[in-house]
Structure formats: structure tokens, C-alpha cells
């Protein structure tokens, strides 16, 4: 997973994930965040929005078509209040 490690309150960034092998089929990506008081994330697109100053962990989970988890990866983000 990749994306900036820092952002401001009110800012949005898009996190990205690479699935290997490149020709993998029948998978979906689900995005989540561990503290929605700090940041929120669109579960389908990976668009992260800073809500309040602090640190949050975003997680991307790859799932098979039957919903079983294949792999997941975390990404830490620090949200700061603009000066």
C-alpha cells in the first residue's frame, strides 16, 4: 500500500494498493481505518479524509470473490491541524 504518511485536517488523499500477481482475478479491495475520530476512509476507493489531529492506521484487505481474506496491509497516517 502506498500514500503520504502525513496530511492536514480537512485534506483528502488517495491510498493505493498493488495486487500481485498482476493478472490476479476475482478479488476486491476493502479499505478501513482504525480511528474514525482522526480520519475516515471510503471503503471502496481508499480516499482518506483527515478529521482531527492525531494518528490513525488505514488497512487495505484483499478478498476473494467469496469474501474470504487473502491478504491485508496497514499504512500509518498522521493528521495535523493547519497553523
PDB file of C-alpha atoms in Angstrom:
ATOM      1  CA  UNK A   1       0.000   0.000   0.000  1.00  0.00           C
ATOM      2  CA  UNK A   2       1.247   3.471  -0.706  1.00  0.00           C
ATOM      3  CA  UNK A   3       0.294   7.025   0.077  1.00  0.00           C
ATOM      4  CA  UNK A   4       1.542  10.000   2.072  1.00  0.00           C
ATOM      5  CA  UNK A   5       2.397   9.457   5.747  1.00  0.00           C
ATOM      6  CA  UNK A   6       1.004  12.859   6.709  1.00  0.00           C
ATOM      7  CA  UNK A   7      -1.932  15.083   5.898  1.00  0.00           C
ATOM      8  CA  UNK A   8      -3.843  18.071   7.258  1.00  0.00           C
ATOM      9  CA  UNK A   9      -7.271  18.180   8.867  1.00  0.00           C
ATOM     10  CA  UNK A  10      -9.809  18.556   6.040  1.00  0.00           C
ATOM     11  CA  UNK A  11      -7.419  17.256   3.388  1.00  0.00           C
ATOM     12  CA  UNK A  12      -8.135  14.158   1.302  1.00  0.00           C
ATOM     13  CA  UNK A  13      -5.587  11.743  -0.112  1.00  0.00           C
ATOM     14  CA  UNK A  14      -5.984   8.549  -2.104  1.00  0.00           C
ATOM     15  CA  UNK A  15      -4.201   5.447  -0.871  1.00  0.00           C
ATOM     16  CA  UNK A  16      -3.277   2.820  -3.453  1.00  0.00           C
ATOM     17  CA  UNK A  17      -2.567  -0.899  -3.308  1.00  0.00           C
ATOM     18  CA  UNK A  18      -0.898  -3.211  -5.791  1.00  0.00           C
ATOM     19  CA  UNK A  19      -2.206  -6.757  -6.135  1.00  0.00           C
ATOM     20  CA  UNK A  20       0.204  -9.478  -7.204  1.00  0.00           C
ATOM     21  CA  UNK A  21       0.319 -11.357  -9.444  1.00  0.00           C
ATOM     22  CA  UNK A  22      -0.708  -8.629 -11.861  1.00  0.00           C
ATOM     23  CA  UNK A  23      -3.147 -10.983 -13.618  1.00  0.00           C
ATOM     24  CA  UNK A  24      -4.962 -11.949 -10.389  1.00  0.00           C
ATOM     25  CA  UNK A  25      -8.698 -12.207 -10.910  1.00  0.00           C
ATOM     26  CA  UNK A  26     -11.805 -12.311  -8.756  1.00  0.00           C
ATOM     27  CA  UNK A  27     -10.639 -10.135  -5.896  1.00  0.00           C
ATOM     28  CA  UNK A  28     -11.882  -6.958  -4.266  1.00  0.00           C
ATOM     29  CA  UNK A  29     -10.132  -4.438  -2.061  1.00  0.00           C
ATOM     30  CA  UNK A  30     -11.771  -3.228   1.143  1.00  0.00           C
ATOM     31  CA  UNK A  31     -10.390  -0.172   2.942  1.00  0.00           C
ATOM     32  CA  UNK A  32     -10.813   0.631   6.639  1.00  0.00           C
ATOM     33  CA  UNK A  33      -9.322   2.894   9.297  1.00  0.00           C
ATOM     34  CA  UNK A  34      -8.772   2.128  12.978  1.00  0.00           C
ATOM     35  CA  UNK A  35      -9.813   5.535  14.380  1.00  0.00           C
ATOM     36  CA  UNK A  36     -12.596   7.401  12.572  1.00  0.00           C
ATOM     37  CA  UNK A  37     -12.297  10.313  15.015  1.00  0.00           C
ATOM     38  CA  UNK A  38      -8.909  11.056  13.363  1.00  0.00           C
ATOM     39  CA  UNK A  39      -9.547  10.057   9.733  1.00  0.00           C
ATOM     40  CA  UNK A  40     -12.268   8.473   7.635  1.00  0.00           C
ATOM     41  CA  UNK A  41     -11.833   6.344   4.525  1.00  0.00           C
ATOM     42  CA  UNK A  42     -14.091   5.377   1.650  1.00  0.00           C
ATOM     43  CA  UNK A  43     -14.231   1.580   1.931  1.00  0.00           C
ATOM     44  CA  UNK A  44     -14.330   1.118  -1.854  1.00  0.00           C
ATOM     45  CA  UNK A  45     -11.954   3.813  -3.178  1.00  0.00           C
ATOM     46  CA  UNK A  46      -9.299   4.294  -0.483  1.00  0.00           C
ATOM     47  CA  UNK A  47      -9.900   8.057  -0.295  1.00  0.00           C
ATOM     48  CA  UNK A  48      -8.788   9.119   3.187  1.00  0.00           C
ATOM     49  CA  UNK A  49     -10.003  12.356   4.821  1.00  0.00           C
ATOM     50  CA  UNK A  50      -8.322  13.997   7.812  1.00  0.00           C
ATOM     51  CA  UNK A  51     -10.871  14.735  10.570  1.00  0.00           C
ATOM     52  CA  UNK A  52      -8.792  15.758  13.611  1.00  0.00           C
ATOM     53  CA  UNK A  53      -5.147  15.930  14.662  1.00  0.00           C
ATOM     54  CA  UNK A  54      -3.641  12.579  15.649  1.00  0.00           C
ATOM     55  CA  UNK A  55      -2.515   9.265  14.200  1.00  0.00           C
ATOM     56  CA  UNK A  56      -4.598   6.586  12.526  1.00  0.00           C
ATOM     57  CA  UNK A  57      -3.929   3.332  10.747  1.00  0.00           C
ATOM     58  CA  UNK A  58      -5.502   2.608   7.384  1.00  0.00           C
ATOM     59  CA  UNK A  59      -5.847  -1.024   6.311  1.00  0.00           C
ATOM     60  CA  UNK A  60      -6.398  -2.453   2.845  1.00  0.00           C
ATOM     61  CA  UNK A  61      -7.707  -6.019   2.704  1.00  0.00           C
ATOM     62  CA  UNK A  62      -7.790  -8.104  -0.474  1.00  0.00           C
ATOM     63  CA  UNK A  63     -10.685 -10.568  -0.552  1.00  0.00           C
ATOM     64  CA  UNK A  64     -11.614 -13.438  -2.861  1.00  0.00           C
ATOM     65  CA  UNK A  65     -14.973 -13.365  -4.609  1.00  0.00           C
ATOM     66  CA  UNK A  66     -16.388 -15.497  -1.759  1.00  0.00           C
ATOM     67  CA  UNK A  67     -15.381 -12.797   0.756  1.00  0.00           C
ATOM     68  CA  UNK A  68     -12.501 -14.714   2.313  1.00  0.00           C
ATOM     69  CA  UNK A  69      -9.461 -12.630   3.229  1.00  0.00           C
ATOM     70  CA  UNK A  70      -6.390 -13.144   1.058  1.00  0.00           C
ATOM     71  CA  UNK A  71      -4.037 -10.511   2.458  1.00  0.00           C
ATOM     72  CA  UNK A  72      -4.025  -7.168   4.218  1.00  0.00           C
ATOM     73  CA  UNK A  73      -1.582  -4.336   4.710  1.00  0.00           C
ATOM     74  CA  UNK A  74      -1.572  -1.347   7.056  1.00  0.00           C
ATOM     75  CA  UNK A  75      -0.429   2.230   6.481  1.00  0.00           C
ATOM     76  CA  UNK A  76       0.073   4.770   9.286  1.00  0.00           C
ATOM     77  CA  UNK A  77      -1.050   8.359   8.716  1.00  0.00           C
ATOM     78  CA  UNK A  78      -0.502  11.388  10.942  1.00  0.00           C
ATOM     79  CA  UNK A  79      -3.118  14.133  10.657  1.00  0.00           C
ATOM     80  CA  UNK A  80      -2.092  17.642  11.698  1.00  0.00           C
ATOM     81  CA  UNK A  81      -4.148  20.759  12.281  1.00  0.00           C
ATOM     82  CA  UNK A  82      -3.229  23.556   9.870  1.00  0.00           C
ATOM     83  CA  UNK A  83      -1.496  26.501  11.504  1.00  0.00           C
TER      84      UNK A  83
END
